[in-house]
Every structure is written in structure tokens, then in C-alpha cells.
Tab-separated table of C-alpha atoms and ligand atoms in Angstrom:
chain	number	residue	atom	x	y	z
A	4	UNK	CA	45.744	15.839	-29.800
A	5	UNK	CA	45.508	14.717	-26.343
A	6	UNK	CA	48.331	13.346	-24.780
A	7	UNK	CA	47.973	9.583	-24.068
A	8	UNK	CA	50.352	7.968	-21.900
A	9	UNK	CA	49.795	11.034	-19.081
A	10	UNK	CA	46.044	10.897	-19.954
A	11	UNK	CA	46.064	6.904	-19.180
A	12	UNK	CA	48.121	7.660	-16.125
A	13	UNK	CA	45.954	10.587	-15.234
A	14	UNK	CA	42.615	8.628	-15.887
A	15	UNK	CA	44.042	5.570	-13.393
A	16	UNK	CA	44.628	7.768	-10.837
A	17	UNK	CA	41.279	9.974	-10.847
A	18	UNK	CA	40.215	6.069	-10.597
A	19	UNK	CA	42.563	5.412	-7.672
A	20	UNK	CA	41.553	8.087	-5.836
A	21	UNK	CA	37.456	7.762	-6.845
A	22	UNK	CA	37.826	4.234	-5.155
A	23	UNK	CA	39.608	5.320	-1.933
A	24	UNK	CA	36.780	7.931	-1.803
A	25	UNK	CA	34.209	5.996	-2.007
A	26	UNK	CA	35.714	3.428	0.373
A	27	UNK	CA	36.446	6.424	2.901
A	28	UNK	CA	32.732	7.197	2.173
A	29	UNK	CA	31.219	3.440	3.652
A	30	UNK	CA	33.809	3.537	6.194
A	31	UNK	CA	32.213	6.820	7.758
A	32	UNK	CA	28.525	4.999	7.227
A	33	UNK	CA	29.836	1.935	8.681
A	34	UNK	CA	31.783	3.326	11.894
A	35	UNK	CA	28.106	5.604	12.092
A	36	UNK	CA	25.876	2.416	11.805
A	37	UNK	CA	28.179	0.690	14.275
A	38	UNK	CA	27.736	3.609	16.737
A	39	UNK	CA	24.050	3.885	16.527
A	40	UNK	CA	23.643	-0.072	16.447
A	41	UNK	CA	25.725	0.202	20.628
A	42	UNK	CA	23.504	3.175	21.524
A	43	UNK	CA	20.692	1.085	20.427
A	44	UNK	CA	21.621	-2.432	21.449
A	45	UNK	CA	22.605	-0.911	25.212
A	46	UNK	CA	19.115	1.038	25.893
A	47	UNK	CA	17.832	-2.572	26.723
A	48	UNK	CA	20.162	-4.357	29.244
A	49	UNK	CA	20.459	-0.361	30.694
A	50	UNK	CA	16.879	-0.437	31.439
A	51	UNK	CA	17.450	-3.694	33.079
A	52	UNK	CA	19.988	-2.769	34.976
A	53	UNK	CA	17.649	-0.130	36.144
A	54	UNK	CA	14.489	-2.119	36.941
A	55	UNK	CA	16.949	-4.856	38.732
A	56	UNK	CA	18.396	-1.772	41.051
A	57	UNK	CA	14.707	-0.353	41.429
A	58	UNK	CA	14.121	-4.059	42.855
A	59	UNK	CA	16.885	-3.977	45.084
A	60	UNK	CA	15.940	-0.629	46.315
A	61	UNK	CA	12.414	-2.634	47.902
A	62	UNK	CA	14.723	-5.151	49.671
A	63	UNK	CA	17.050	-2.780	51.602
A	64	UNK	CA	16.804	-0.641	54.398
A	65	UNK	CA	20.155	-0.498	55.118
A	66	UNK	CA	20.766	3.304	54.325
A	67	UNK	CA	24.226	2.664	53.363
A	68	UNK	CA	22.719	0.199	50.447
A	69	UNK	CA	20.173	2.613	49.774
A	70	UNK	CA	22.408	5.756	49.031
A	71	UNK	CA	24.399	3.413	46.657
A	72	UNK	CA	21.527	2.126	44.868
A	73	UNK	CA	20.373	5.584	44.575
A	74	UNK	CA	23.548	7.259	42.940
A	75	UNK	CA	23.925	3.974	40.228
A	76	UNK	CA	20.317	4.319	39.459
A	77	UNK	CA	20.472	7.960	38.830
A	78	UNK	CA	23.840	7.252	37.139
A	79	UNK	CA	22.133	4.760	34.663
A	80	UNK	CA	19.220	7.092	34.231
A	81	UNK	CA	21.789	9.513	32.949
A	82	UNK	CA	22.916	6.481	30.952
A	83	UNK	CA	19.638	6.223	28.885
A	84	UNK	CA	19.194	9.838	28.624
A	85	UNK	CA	22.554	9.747	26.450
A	86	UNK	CA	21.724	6.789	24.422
A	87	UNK	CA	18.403	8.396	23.617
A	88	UNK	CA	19.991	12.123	22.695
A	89	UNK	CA	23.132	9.725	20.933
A	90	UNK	CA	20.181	8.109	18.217
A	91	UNK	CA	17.986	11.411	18.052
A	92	UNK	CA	21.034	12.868	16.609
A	93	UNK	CA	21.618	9.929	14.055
A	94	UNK	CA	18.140	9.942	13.104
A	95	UNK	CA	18.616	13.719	13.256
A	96	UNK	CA	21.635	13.249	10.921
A	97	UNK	CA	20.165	11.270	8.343
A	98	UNK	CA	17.875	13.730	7.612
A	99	UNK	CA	14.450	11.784	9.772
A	100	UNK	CA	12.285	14.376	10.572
A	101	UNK	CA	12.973	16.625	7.329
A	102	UNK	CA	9.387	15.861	5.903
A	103	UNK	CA	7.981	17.656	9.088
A	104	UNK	CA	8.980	20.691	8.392
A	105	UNK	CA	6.144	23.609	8.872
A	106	UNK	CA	5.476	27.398	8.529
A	107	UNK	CA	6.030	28.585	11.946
A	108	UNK	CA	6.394	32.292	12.793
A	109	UNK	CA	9.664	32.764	14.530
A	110	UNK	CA	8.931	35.521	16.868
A	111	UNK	CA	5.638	33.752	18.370
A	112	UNK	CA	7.812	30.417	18.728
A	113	UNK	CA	10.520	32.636	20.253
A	114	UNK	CA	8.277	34.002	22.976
A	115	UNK	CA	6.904	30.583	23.888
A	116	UNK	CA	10.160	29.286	24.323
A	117	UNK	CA	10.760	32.085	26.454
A	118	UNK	CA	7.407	31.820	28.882
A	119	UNK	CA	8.420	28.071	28.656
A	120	UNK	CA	11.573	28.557	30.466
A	121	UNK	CA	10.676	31.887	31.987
A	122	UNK	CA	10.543	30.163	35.467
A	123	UNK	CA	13.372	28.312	35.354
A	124	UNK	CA	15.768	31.264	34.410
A	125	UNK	CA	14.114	33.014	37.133
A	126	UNK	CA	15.392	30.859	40.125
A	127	UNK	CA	18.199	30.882	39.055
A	128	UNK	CA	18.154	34.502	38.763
A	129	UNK	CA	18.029	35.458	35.263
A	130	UNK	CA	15.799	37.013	32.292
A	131	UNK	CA	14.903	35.993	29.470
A	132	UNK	CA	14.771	38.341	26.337
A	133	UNK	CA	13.194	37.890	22.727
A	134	UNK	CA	14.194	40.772	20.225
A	135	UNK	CA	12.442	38.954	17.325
A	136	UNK	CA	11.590	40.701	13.664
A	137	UNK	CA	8.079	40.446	13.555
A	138	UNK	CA	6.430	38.780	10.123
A	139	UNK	CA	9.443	36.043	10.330
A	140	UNK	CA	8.099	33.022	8.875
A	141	UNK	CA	10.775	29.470	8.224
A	142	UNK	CA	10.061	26.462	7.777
A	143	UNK	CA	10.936	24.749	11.405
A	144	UNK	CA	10.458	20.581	12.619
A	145	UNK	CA	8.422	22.698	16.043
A	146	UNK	CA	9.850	19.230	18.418
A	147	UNK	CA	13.476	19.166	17.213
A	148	UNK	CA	13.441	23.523	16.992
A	149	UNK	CA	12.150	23.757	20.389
A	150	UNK	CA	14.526	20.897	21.782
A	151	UNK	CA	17.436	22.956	20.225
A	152	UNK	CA	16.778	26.185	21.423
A	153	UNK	CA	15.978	24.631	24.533
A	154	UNK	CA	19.240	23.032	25.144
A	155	UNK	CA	20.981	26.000	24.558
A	156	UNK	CA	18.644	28.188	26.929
A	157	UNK	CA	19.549	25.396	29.644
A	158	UNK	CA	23.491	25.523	28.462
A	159	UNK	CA	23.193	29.306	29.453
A	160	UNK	CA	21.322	28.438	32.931
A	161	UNK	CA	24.272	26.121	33.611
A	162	UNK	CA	27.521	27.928	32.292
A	163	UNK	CA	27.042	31.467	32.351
A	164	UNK	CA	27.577	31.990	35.865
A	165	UNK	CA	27.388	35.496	36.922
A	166	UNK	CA	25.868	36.225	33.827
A	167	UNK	CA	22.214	37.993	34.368
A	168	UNK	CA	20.539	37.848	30.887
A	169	UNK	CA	19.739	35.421	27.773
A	170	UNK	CA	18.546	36.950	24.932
A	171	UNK	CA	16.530	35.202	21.875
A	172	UNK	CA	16.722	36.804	18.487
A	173	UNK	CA	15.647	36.401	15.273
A	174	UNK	CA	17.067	38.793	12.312
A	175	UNK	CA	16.488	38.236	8.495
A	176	UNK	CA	19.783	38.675	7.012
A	177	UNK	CA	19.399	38.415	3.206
A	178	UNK	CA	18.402	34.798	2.192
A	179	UNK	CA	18.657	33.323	5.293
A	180	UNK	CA	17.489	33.851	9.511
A	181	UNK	CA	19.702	34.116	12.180
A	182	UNK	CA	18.046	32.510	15.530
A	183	UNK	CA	20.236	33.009	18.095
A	184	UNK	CA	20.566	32.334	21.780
A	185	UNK	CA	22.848	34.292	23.950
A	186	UNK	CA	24.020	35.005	27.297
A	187	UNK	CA	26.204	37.333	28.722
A	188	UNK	CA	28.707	34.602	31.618
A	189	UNK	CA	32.350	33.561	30.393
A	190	UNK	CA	31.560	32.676	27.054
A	191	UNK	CA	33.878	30.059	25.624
A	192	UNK	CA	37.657	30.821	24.221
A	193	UNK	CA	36.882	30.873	20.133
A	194	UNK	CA	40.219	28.201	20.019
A	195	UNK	CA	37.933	26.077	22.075
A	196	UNK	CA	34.562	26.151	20.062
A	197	UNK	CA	35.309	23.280	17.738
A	198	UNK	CA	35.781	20.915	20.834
A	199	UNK	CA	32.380	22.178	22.192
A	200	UNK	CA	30.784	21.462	19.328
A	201	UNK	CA	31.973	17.650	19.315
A	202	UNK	CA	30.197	15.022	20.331
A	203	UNK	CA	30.713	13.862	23.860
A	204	UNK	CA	32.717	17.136	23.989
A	205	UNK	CA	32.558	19.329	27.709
A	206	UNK	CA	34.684	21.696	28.612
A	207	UNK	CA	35.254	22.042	32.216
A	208	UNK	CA	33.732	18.582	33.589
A	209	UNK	CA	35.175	18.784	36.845
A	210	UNK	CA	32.964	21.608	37.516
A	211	UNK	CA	29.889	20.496	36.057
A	212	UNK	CA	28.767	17.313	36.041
A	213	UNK	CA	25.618	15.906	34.688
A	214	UNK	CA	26.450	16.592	31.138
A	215	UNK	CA	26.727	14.803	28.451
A	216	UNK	CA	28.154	16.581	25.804
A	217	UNK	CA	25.782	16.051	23.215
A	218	UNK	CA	23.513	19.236	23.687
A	219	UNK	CA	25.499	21.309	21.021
A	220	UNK	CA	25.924	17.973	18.648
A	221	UNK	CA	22.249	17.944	18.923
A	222	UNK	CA	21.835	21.909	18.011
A	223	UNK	CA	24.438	21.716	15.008
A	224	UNK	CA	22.386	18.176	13.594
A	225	UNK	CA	18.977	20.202	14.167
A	226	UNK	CA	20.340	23.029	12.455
A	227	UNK	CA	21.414	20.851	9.165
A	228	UNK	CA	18.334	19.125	9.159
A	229	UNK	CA	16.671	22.661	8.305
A	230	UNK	CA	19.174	23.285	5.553
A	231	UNK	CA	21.496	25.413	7.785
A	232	UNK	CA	24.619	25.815	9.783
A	233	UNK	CA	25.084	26.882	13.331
A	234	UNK	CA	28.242	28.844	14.957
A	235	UNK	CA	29.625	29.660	18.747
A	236	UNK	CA	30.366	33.653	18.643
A	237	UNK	CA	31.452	35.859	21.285
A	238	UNK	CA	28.696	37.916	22.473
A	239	UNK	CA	30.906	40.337	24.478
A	240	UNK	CA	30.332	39.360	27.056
A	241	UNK	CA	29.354	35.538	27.107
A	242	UNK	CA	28.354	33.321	24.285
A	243	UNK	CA	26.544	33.449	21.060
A	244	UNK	CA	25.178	30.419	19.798
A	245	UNK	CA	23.720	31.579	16.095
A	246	UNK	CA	21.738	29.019	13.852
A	247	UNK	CA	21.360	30.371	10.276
A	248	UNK	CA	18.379	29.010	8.665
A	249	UNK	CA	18.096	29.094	4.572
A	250	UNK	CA	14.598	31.580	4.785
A	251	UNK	CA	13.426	28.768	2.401
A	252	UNK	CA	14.260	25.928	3.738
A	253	UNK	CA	12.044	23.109	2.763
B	19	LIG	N1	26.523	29.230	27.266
B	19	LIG	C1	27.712	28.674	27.520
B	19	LIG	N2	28.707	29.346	28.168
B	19	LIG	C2	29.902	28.767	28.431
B	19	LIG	N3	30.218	27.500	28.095
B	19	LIG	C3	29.284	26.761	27.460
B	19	LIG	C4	27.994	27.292	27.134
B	19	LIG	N4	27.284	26.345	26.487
B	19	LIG	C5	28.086	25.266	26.417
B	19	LIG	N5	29.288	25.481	26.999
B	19	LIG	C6	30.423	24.527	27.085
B	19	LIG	O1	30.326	23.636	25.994
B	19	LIG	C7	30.263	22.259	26.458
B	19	LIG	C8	29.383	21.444	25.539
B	19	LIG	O2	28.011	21.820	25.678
B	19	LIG	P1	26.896	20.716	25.356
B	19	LIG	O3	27.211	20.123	24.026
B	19	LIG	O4	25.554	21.357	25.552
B	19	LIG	O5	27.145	19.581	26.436
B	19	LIG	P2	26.797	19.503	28.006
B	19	LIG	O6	25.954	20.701	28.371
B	19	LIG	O7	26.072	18.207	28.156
B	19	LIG	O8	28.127	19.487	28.702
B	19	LIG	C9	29.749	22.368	27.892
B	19	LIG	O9	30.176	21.254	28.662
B	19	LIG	C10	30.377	23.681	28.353
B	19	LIG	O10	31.710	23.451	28.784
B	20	LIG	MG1	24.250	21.179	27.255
């Protein structure tokens, strides 16, 4: 015989708490929505801004005017580049993109990645590694696979200073992949991983600029997208940044 007056009580508070859940819930969508609706609703007076100081740039000769024009036109093309990578990772988010998922093999799209930026780690100096499985297949969206891997390739160009190597891999590990990119610099503290992963989050800005902080954001949505989860290791020396893909993620 079930109880009643605790069962009411009981059965008003599951209610209680169902409402403040669900009104949590559109809160999150909301403050998101609001978000994306800025990033979107400042790409057009930005590029404005930017045409209006190309203008100027034809009027001047004055080399003092010049130089200034220069740096706030770069600055605002930095501007756009966030608001771009700011909605690719909404879009990325709510899941756009997941019906163009295909069969790729891993280690062939590992070793393009890696004549890709072969170049580029070579002025600066360093090599670029694939230790891939062979016969790997997943499921991959090529664009936003390529532009995460990417990112983290050119997040080891920038931060792993003194560091001499980055390594690609690929490993099955039961039911799901494990794409990795690592390097072998100063890594990151593991009490500050969390805060590299957030958006807008940099570590040492002072000492880097150009950033954005939205490279790893970018990696983490790319990685959900596919089904999966990513995480910062230490690599002993340098960083780790490990993706792990569901092997059938569709
Ligand atoms: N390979 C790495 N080694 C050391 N620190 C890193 C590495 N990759 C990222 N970081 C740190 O994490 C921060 C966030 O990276 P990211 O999200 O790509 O943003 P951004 O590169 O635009 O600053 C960087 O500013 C940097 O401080
Ligand atoms: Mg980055």
C-alpha cells in the first residue's frame, strides 16, 4: 500500500524539479541562440568596417595613417575570422554536418594531412609523423576532420616551442579509434586543460597573440559531431590531444 501523503509530496517535487529542468534546458538554448544571433548579426557591419578602412587606405599617404589603417584592418580581419569559427562551432554543435559523414580510411587521410602541412612544420623546423594502423576505416565529415586535425597540427607549430616532432596516430582500441595529434614542447599543466578547452579560452596571451581561443572548442564540437569525445593528455614530453571516435559512428 503505497504511502500517500509522501507519494503526493514526492510526485510535486519530481514535478518541481522536471520544470526547473526544463526551464534550465531553454535557458542554455536561449543564451546559445543569443550568442550565435551577435556572431551573426556583427559579420556584416565588421565587413563594413573593413571595406570603409580598405577605402581609407586609397586616400592616405601619410605613412603614419597608413600603419594605423593597416593594424585595425588586420585587427578586424581577425574579427571575422572569429565570428566565422564562433558559428561553425554552433552549427558544429547542433549536429549540421552529421549527414555528411563518409567511409574514409584513417591512415591515407592521416598522411595527407601530413604532406598538407609538411612544409609548414618544416620552416619552422619540425617533422611530421603518421604511425597509423593500416585497414582503419570511420566514418569522418573529410572538411570539419581535416579542419580539426589541422588546428591542432598548427596549435603544435605555435606552442610547442623547442619541441622537434608532431606525431599523427591512429590506434583501434576496442569499439572505438583513437586519432591523436601530439607534440613533444611544454605541454599544458593537466589542472589547466579544462580552461584550454573553453571557448575563448588561451593560456599564455601575452606571449602569443593572434589567437582566438576557439581552435580546441572547434576540435571538442568536431569530435561530438562524430559520436565521440576528445581529451588533452600529457605526452611526456608535450601534449596529447586524443579524439576517440565510436568505430561506428554514423
Ligand atoms: N600543443 C600545445 N602545447 C601547449 N599549449 C597549447 C597547445 N595547444 C593549445 N595550447 C594552449 O591552449 C590554448 C587554447 O588553444 P586553442 O583553443 O587552439 O586557441 P588559440 O590557439 O586560438 O589560442 C592556447 O592559447 C594555448 O595556450
Ligand atoms: Mg589554436
Amino acid at each position: 500500500v503505497p504511502v500517500t501523503g509522501s507519494g503526493d509530496a514526492f510526485d510535486a517535487l519530481g514535478g518541481a524539479i522536471n520544470t526547473m529542468l526544463d526551464r534550465i534546458q531553454s535557458l542554455v538554448s536561449e543564451l546559445r541562440l543569443t550568442t550565435d544571433g551577435l556572431a551573426h548579426d556583427l559579420r556584416s557591419p565588421v565587413t563594413r568596417l573593413k571595406a570603409a578602412l580598405d577605402r581609407a587606405m586609397l586616400e592616405t599617404e601619410d605613412p603614419v595613417a597608413v600603419a594605423a589603417l593597416e593594424s585595425v584592418a588586420s585587427e578586424s580581419e581577425a574579427l571575422l575570422d572569429m565570428l566565422s569559427t564562433a558559428l561553425l562551432i554552433s552549427r558544429t554543435q547542433a549536429g549540421i554536418g552529421r549527414e555528411q559523414l563518409h567511409a574514409i580510411d584513417v591512415q591515407a587521410f592521416l598522411l595527407d594531412l601530413s604532406e598538407v602541412y609538411g612544409p609548414l612544420a618544416e620552416d619552422q623546423d619540425f617533422t611530421i609523423a603518421v604511425e597509423a594502423e593500416p585497414g582503419l576505416t570511420l566514418n569522418l565529415h573529410r572538411q570539419l576532420a581535416s579542419q580539426a586535425i589541422g588546428n591542432l597540427i598548427e596549435n603544435a607549430l605555435r606552442y610547442a616551442e623547442g619541441g622537434k616532432q608532431i606525431t599523427l596516430s591512429a590506434a583501434r582500441k576496442g569499439e572505438t579509434v583513437e586519432l591523436a595529434v601530439a607534440d613533444d614542447g611544454p605541454g599544458i599543466p593537466p589542472d589547466r586543460h579544462a580552461e584550454a578547452l573553453r571557448r575563448f579560452g588561451r593560456l599564455d596571451p601575452s606571449r602569443h597573440s593572434g589567437g582566438s581561443g576557439l581552435g580546441l572548442s572547434l576540435v571538442e564540437a568536431v569530435a561530438r559531431l562524430h559520436g565521440g569525445e576528445v581529451a588533452l593528455e600529457d605526452n611526456r614530453p608535450g601534449l596529447r590531444v586524443v579524439l576517440r571516435l565510436p568505430v561506428l559512428a554514423m
